[in-house]
PDB file of C-alpha atoms in Angstrom:
ATOM      1  CA  HIS A   1      -2.836  -3.834   9.264  1.00  0.00           C
ATOM      2  CA  ILE A   2      -1.357  -7.264   8.357  1.00  0.00           C
ATOM      3  CA  ASP A   3       0.089  -8.397  12.099  1.00  0.00           C
ATOM      4  CA  ARG A   4      -2.702  -6.806  14.223  1.00  0.00           C
ATOM      5  CA  VAL A   5      -6.594  -7.710  15.133  1.00  0.00           C
ATOM      6  CA  GLY A   6      -9.512  -6.183  15.673  1.00  0.00           C
ATOM      7  CA  VAL A   7     -13.259  -6.422  16.129  1.00  0.00           C
ATOM      8  CA  LEU A   8     -15.919  -4.218  15.205  1.00  0.00           C
ATOM      9  CA  ARG A   9     -18.885  -5.466  17.001  1.00  0.00           C
ATOM     10  CA  ASP A  10     -21.946  -6.469  14.952  1.00  0.00           C
ATOM     11  CA  GLY A  11     -19.414  -5.081  12.170  1.00  0.00           C
ATOM     12  CA  VAL A  12     -21.538  -7.140   9.548  1.00  0.00           C
ATOM     13  CA  ARG A  13     -24.361  -4.957  10.166  1.00  0.00           C
ATOM     14  CA  LEU A  14     -21.955  -1.363  10.858  1.00  0.00           C
ATOM     15  CA  LEU A  15     -20.412  -2.486   7.328  1.00  0.00           C
ATOM     16  CA  ASP A  16     -24.190  -3.471   5.048  1.00  0.00           C
ATOM     17  CA  GLN A  17     -22.478  -6.576   5.062  1.00  0.00           C
ATOM     18  CA  GLN A  18     -25.431  -8.697   6.267  1.00  0.00           C
ATOM     19  CA  HIS A  19     -27.727  -9.338   2.772  1.00  0.00           C
ATOM     20  CA  ALA A  20     -23.917 -10.296   0.750  1.00  0.00           C
ATOM     21  CA  VAL A  21     -24.209 -13.869   1.331  1.00  0.00           C
ATOM     22  CA  PRO A  22     -26.531 -15.583  -1.281  1.00  0.00           C
ATOM     23  CA  PRO A  23     -30.022 -15.732   0.327  1.00  0.00           C
ATOM     24  CA  PRO A  24     -30.231 -20.122   0.328  1.00  0.00           C
ATOM     25  CA  LEU A  25     -26.721 -20.491   2.177  1.00  0.00           C
ATOM     26  CA  ILE A  26     -27.065 -17.828   5.137  1.00  0.00           C
ATOM     27  CA  HIS A  27     -31.161 -19.426   5.366  1.00  0.00           C
ATOM     28  CA  ALA A  28     -29.572 -22.787   5.555  1.00  0.00           C
ATOM     29  CA  ALA A  29     -26.375 -21.741   7.775  1.00  0.00           C
ATOM     30  CA  ARG A  30     -29.254 -19.703  10.304  1.00  0.00           C
ATOM     31  CA  THR A  31     -31.697 -22.846  10.597  1.00  0.00           C
ATOM     32  CA  GLN A  32     -29.687 -25.735  10.322  1.00  0.00           C
ATOM     33  CA  PRO A  33     -28.496 -27.741  13.213  1.00  0.00           C
ATOM     34  CA  SER A  34     -25.657 -28.498  11.663  1.00  0.00           C
ATOM     35  CA  THR A  35     -23.192 -28.728   8.943  1.00  0.00           C
ATOM     36  CA  THR A  36     -23.943 -31.642   7.238  1.00  0.00           C
ATOM     37  CA  ALA A  37     -27.625 -31.047   7.911  1.00  0.00           C
ATOM     38  CA  PHE A  38     -26.400 -27.707   6.543  1.00  0.00           C
ATOM     39  CA  LEU A  39     -25.346 -29.561   3.245  1.00  0.00           C
ATOM     40  CA  ASP A  40     -29.221 -31.173   2.551  1.00  0.00           C
ATOM     41  CA  ALA A  41     -30.722 -28.055   3.455  1.00  0.00           C
ATOM     42  CA  LEU A  42     -28.777 -26.518  -0.224  1.00  0.00           C
ATOM     43  CA  ASP A  43     -30.446 -27.870  -4.163  1.00  0.00           C
ATOM     44  CA  GLU A  44     -28.726 -30.208  -6.134  1.00  0.00           C
ATOM     45  CA  SER A  45     -28.039 -26.861  -9.017  1.00  0.00           C
ATOM     46  CA  LEU A  46     -26.649 -24.781  -6.123  1.00  0.00           C
ATOM     47  CA  LEU A  47     -24.539 -27.786  -4.550  1.00  0.00           C
ATOM     48  CA  SER A  48     -23.535 -28.463  -8.293  1.00  0.00           C
ATOM     49  CA  THR A  49     -22.415 -25.031  -8.476  1.00  0.00           C
ATOM     50  CA  LEU A  50     -20.127 -24.670  -5.844  1.00  0.00           C
ATOM     51  CA  ARG A  51     -16.673 -26.298  -4.017  1.00  0.00           C
ATOM     52  CA  GLY A  52     -15.105 -26.045  -1.084  1.00  0.00           C
ATOM     53  CA  ARG A  53     -12.919 -28.304   1.153  1.00  0.00           C
ATOM     54  CA  VAL A  54     -14.511 -31.164   3.221  1.00  0.00           C
ATOM     55  CA  TYR A  55     -13.657 -31.584   6.540  1.00  0.00           C
ATOM     56  CA  ILE A  56     -14.680 -34.623   9.069  1.00  0.00           C
ATOM     57  CA  THR A  57     -13.680 -35.544  11.933  1.00  0.00           C
ATOM     58  CA  GLU A  58     -14.972 -38.628  13.552  1.00  0.00           C
ATOM     59  CA  SER A  59     -16.661 -38.545  16.746  1.00  0.00           C
ATOM     60  CA  ASP A  60     -14.361 -40.874  18.874  1.00  0.00           C
ATOM     61  CA  GLU A  61     -11.121 -38.859  17.128  1.00  0.00           C
ATOM     62  CA  ARG A  62     -10.018 -35.671  17.138  1.00  0.00           C
ATOM     63  CA  ASP A  63      -7.567 -35.345  14.191  1.00  0.00           C
ATOM     64  CA  GLU A  64      -9.693 -34.204  10.805  1.00  0.00           C
ATOM     65  CA  ARG A  65      -9.162 -35.907   7.125  1.00  0.00           C
ATOM     66  CA  GLU A  66      -9.944 -33.891   4.261  1.00  0.00           C
ATOM     67  CA  VAL A  67     -12.553 -35.774   2.004  1.00  0.00           C
ATOM     68  CA  LYS A  68     -10.421 -35.655  -1.775  1.00  0.00           C
ATOM     69  CA  LYS A  69     -12.085 -38.931  -3.972  1.00  0.00           C
ATOM     70  CA  ALA A  70     -14.718 -41.129  -3.814  1.00  0.00           C
ATOM     71  CA  ASP A  71     -14.557 -45.083  -2.784  1.00  0.00           C
ATOM     72  CA  ASP A  72     -13.252 -45.636  -6.046  1.00  0.00           C
ATOM     73  CA  GLY A  73     -10.626 -42.497  -6.036  1.00  0.00           C
ATOM     74  CA  THR A  74     -11.839 -40.885  -8.478  1.00  0.00           C
ATOM     75  CA  PRO A  75     -11.247 -36.657  -7.308  1.00  0.00           C
ATOM     76  CA  LEU A  76     -14.735 -35.432  -5.519  1.00  0.00           C
ATOM     77  CA  ASP A  77     -15.090 -31.395  -7.492  1.00  0.00           C
ATOM     78  CA  THR A  78     -17.982 -29.817  -6.911  1.00  0.00           C
ATOM     79  CA  LEU A  79     -20.263 -29.809  -3.414  1.00  0.00           C
ATOM     80  CA  LEU A  80     -23.088 -32.255  -4.073  1.00  0.00           C
ATOM     81  CA  ASP A  81     -19.987 -34.831  -5.163  1.00  0.00           C
ATOM     82  CA  LYS A  82     -18.586 -34.630  -1.255  1.00  0.00           C
ATOM     83  CA  ARG A  83     -22.364 -34.357  -0.067  1.00  0.00           C
ATOM     84  CA  SER A  84     -23.426 -37.170  -1.585  1.00  0.00           C
ATOM     85  CA  ALA A  85     -19.823 -39.330  -0.373  1.00  0.00           C
ATOM     86  CA  LEU A  86     -20.821 -37.978   3.161  1.00  0.00           C
ATOM     87  CA  ARG A  87     -23.803 -39.342   2.917  1.00  0.00           C
ATOM     88  CA  ARG A  88     -22.296 -42.698   2.436  1.00  0.00           C
ATOM     89  CA  GLU A  89     -19.033 -42.281   4.754  1.00  0.00           C
ATOM     90  CA  THR A  90     -20.275 -41.287   8.211  1.00  0.00           C
ATOM     91  CA  ASP A  91     -22.996 -42.825  10.273  1.00  0.00           C
ATOM     92  CA  GLY A  92     -24.479 -39.184  11.604  1.00  0.00           C
ATOM     93  CA  THR A  93     -22.505 -38.633  14.478  1.00  0.00           C
ATOM     94  CA  ALA A  94     -18.210 -37.626  12.772  1.00  0.00           C
ATOM     95  CA  ARG A  95     -18.637 -33.330  12.600  1.00  0.00           C
ATOM     96  CA  VAL A  96     -17.621 -31.307  10.038  1.00  0.00           C
ATOM     97  CA  TYR A  97     -16.751 -28.686   8.569  1.00  0.00           C
ATOM     98  CA  ILE A  98     -16.543 -26.428   5.096  1.00  0.00           C
ATOM     99  CA  GLY A  99     -13.510 -24.443   4.183  1.00  0.00           C
ATOM    100  CA  GLU A 100     -12.850 -22.033   1.063  1.00  0.00           C
ATOM    101  CA  LEU A 101     -17.134 -22.132   0.472  1.00  0.00           C
ATOM    102  CA  ARG A 102     -16.858 -20.452  -2.559  1.00  0.00           C
ATOM    103  CA  ARG A 103     -18.379 -21.250  -7.037  1.00  0.00           C
ATOM    104  CA  ALA A 104     -17.131 -23.857  -9.371  1.00  0.00           C
ATOM    105  CA  ALA A 105     -15.981 -21.508 -11.607  1.00  0.00           C
ATOM    106  CA  LYS A 106     -15.053 -17.918 -12.239  1.00  0.00           C
ATOM    107  CA  TYR A 107     -17.932 -14.977 -13.062  1.00  0.00           C
ATOM    108  CA  ARG A 108     -17.141 -10.797 -14.034  1.00  0.00           C
ATOM    109  CA  HIS A 109     -18.419  -9.826 -10.526  1.00  0.00           C
ATOM    110  CA  PRO A 110     -21.424  -7.264 -10.105  1.00  0.00           C
ATOM    111  CA  ILE A 111     -19.889  -4.594  -8.822  1.00  0.00           C
ATOM    112  CA  ASP A 112     -15.361  -4.588 -10.280  1.00  0.00           C
ATOM    113  CA  ASN A 113     -16.367  -6.665 -13.287  1.00  0.00           C
ATOM    114  CA  ARG A 114     -13.228  -8.775 -12.086  1.00  0.00           C
ATOM    115  CA  PHE A 115     -12.923 -11.808 -12.480  1.00  0.00           C
ATOM    116  CA  VAL A 116     -14.523 -13.397  -9.412  1.00  0.00           C
ATOM    117  CA  LYS A 117     -15.286 -17.030  -7.773  1.00  0.00           C
ATOM    118  CA  THR A 118     -16.665 -15.253  -4.205  1.00  0.00           C
ATOM    119  CA  VAL A 119     -20.523 -16.501  -3.509  1.00  0.00           C
ATOM    120  CA  CYS A 120     -20.187 -12.804  -1.675  1.00  0.00           C
ATOM    121  CA  SER A 121     -21.645  -9.835  -3.165  1.00  0.00           C
ATOM    122  CA  PHE A 122     -21.105  -7.123  -2.251  1.00  0.00           C
ATOM    123  CA  ASP A 123     -17.552  -6.969   0.562  1.00  0.00           C
ATOM    124  CA  VAL A 124     -15.824  -4.741   2.703  1.00  0.00           C
ATOM    125  CA  LYS A 125     -13.660  -4.188   0.219  1.00  0.00           C
ATOM    126  CA  ASP A 126     -16.502  -2.845  -1.839  1.00  0.00           C
ATOM    127  CA  TRP A 127     -17.368  -0.962   1.147  1.00  0.00           C
ATOM    128  CA  LEU A 128     -13.761   1.008   1.689  1.00  0.00           C
ATOM    129  CA  GLY A 129     -13.789   1.971  -2.152  1.00  0.00           C
ATOM    130  CA  ARG A 130     -11.751   1.213  -5.076  1.00  0.00           C
ATOM    131  CA  GLN A 131      -9.180   3.491  -4.459  1.00  0.00           C
ATOM    132  CA  THR A 132      -8.365   2.783  -0.752  1.00  0.00           C
ATOM    133  CA  ALA A 133      -8.938  -1.442  -1.302  1.00  0.00           C
ATOM    134  CA  ASP A 134      -6.458  -0.959  -4.579  1.00  0.00           C
ATOM    135  CA  ALA A 135      -3.700   1.022  -2.533  1.00  0.00           C
ATOM    136  CA  MET A 136      -3.972  -2.663  -0.058  1.00  0.00           C
ATOM    137  CA  PRO A 137      -1.421  -4.970  -0.836  1.00  0.00           C
ATOM    138  CA  TYR A 138      -3.713  -7.563  -2.041  1.00  0.00           C
ATOM    139  CA  TRP A 139      -7.030  -7.528  -1.533  1.00  0.00           C
ATOM    140  CA  ASP A 140      -8.411 -11.137  -2.298  1.00  0.00           C
ATOM    141  CA  ARG A 141     -12.203 -11.448  -3.720  1.00  0.00           C
ATOM    142  CA  TYR A 142     -11.083 -14.209  -6.956  1.00  0.00           C
ATOM    143  CA  ASP A 143     -10.982 -17.111  -4.199  1.00  0.00           C
ATOM    144  CA  GLU A 144     -12.295 -15.815  -1.368  1.00  0.00           C
ATOM    145  CA  GLY A 145     -14.458 -18.365   0.383  1.00  0.00           C
ATOM    146  CA  VAL A 146     -16.812 -19.390   3.032  1.00  0.00           C
ATOM    147  CA  PHE A 147     -16.429 -21.541   6.131  1.00  0.00           C
ATOM    148  CA  VAL A 148     -19.390 -23.423   7.328  1.00  0.00           C
ATOM    149  CA  GLY A 149     -18.541 -25.073  10.822  1.00  0.00           C
ATOM    150  CA  GLY A 150     -20.585 -26.509  14.050  1.00  0.00           C
ATOM    151  CA  ARG A 151     -19.619 -27.040  17.633  1.00  0.00           C
ATOM    152  CA  PHE A 152     -16.881 -28.950  17.264  1.00  0.00           C
ATOM    153  CA  ALA A 153     -16.606 -28.697  14.269  1.00  0.00           C
ATOM    154  CA  GLY A 154     -14.529 -25.114  12.271  1.00  0.00           C
ATOM    155  CA  SER A 155     -12.099 -23.302  11.936  1.00  0.00           C
ATOM    156  CA  PRO A 156      -9.983 -20.767  14.769  1.00  0.00           C
ATOM    157  CA  MET A 157      -8.795 -17.690  14.516  1.00  0.00           C
ATOM    158  CA  HIS A 158      -5.709 -17.975  12.240  1.00  0.00           C
ATOM    159  CA  VAL A 159      -3.467 -16.654   9.974  1.00  0.00           C
ATOM    160  CA  ASP A 160      -3.594 -17.141   6.086  1.00  0.00           C
ATOM    161  CA  GLN A 161       0.161 -18.154   4.625  1.00  0.00           C
ATOM    162  CA  VAL A 162       0.182 -15.461   2.003  1.00  0.00           C
ATOM    163  CA  GLY A 163      -0.208 -11.403   3.414  1.00  0.00           C
ATOM    164  CA  TRP A 164      -3.213  -9.825   1.867  1.00  0.00           C
ATOM    165  CA  SER A 165      -5.979  -8.085   3.229  1.00  0.00           C
ATOM    166  CA  ASN A 166      -9.211  -9.352   4.061  1.00  0.00           C
ATOM    167  CA  VAL A 167     -11.762  -9.052   7.245  1.00  0.00           C
ATOM    168  CA  GLY A 168     -13.407 -12.371   8.518  1.00  0.00           C
ATOM    169  CA  LYS A 169     -16.886 -11.590   8.929  1.00  0.00           C
ATOM    170  CA  ASN A 170     -18.996 -13.714  11.686  1.00  0.00           C
ATOM    171  CA  PHE A 171     -22.351 -13.587   9.930  1.00  0.00           C
ATOM    172  CA  CYS A 172     -24.824 -16.294  12.367  1.00  0.00           C
ATOM    173  CA  GLY A 173     -24.174 -18.450  14.935  1.00  0.00           C
TER     174      GLY A 173
END
């Protein structure tokens, strides 16, 4: 299964995944015109509990850069920290992309009671059932991330560096 890519049209609905992403995140993704606006639509208390890799591509550039440190060199930890840095560093025309959005602290997942950082409440792993999912080489939920992008800002289809079982899902856009 690792060397094949398949597309299941309307798969999010067919696999009962449409409510897996927390309502504030999916609402912001569906209603905001850009990734920067997506971040602005989320309240500080939520952003302070989330981490993600934030990438910027300036309007006149092709190469992206990751937002990792504040101007003074202090590491940026949560999406709240990174949103503040974006507000200081960009003029609003840069394309912004968030990769691997997940919780900052691990917690016990309500379905299998395993430690995770994913923001998703339900996954294809759960739809398959524990016995089938456990028969796969490795099904990542601990570090599973959500990706948020926009026009000319995002990650193309790719193969992860680790050969684990996973299914990409497009919740909106």
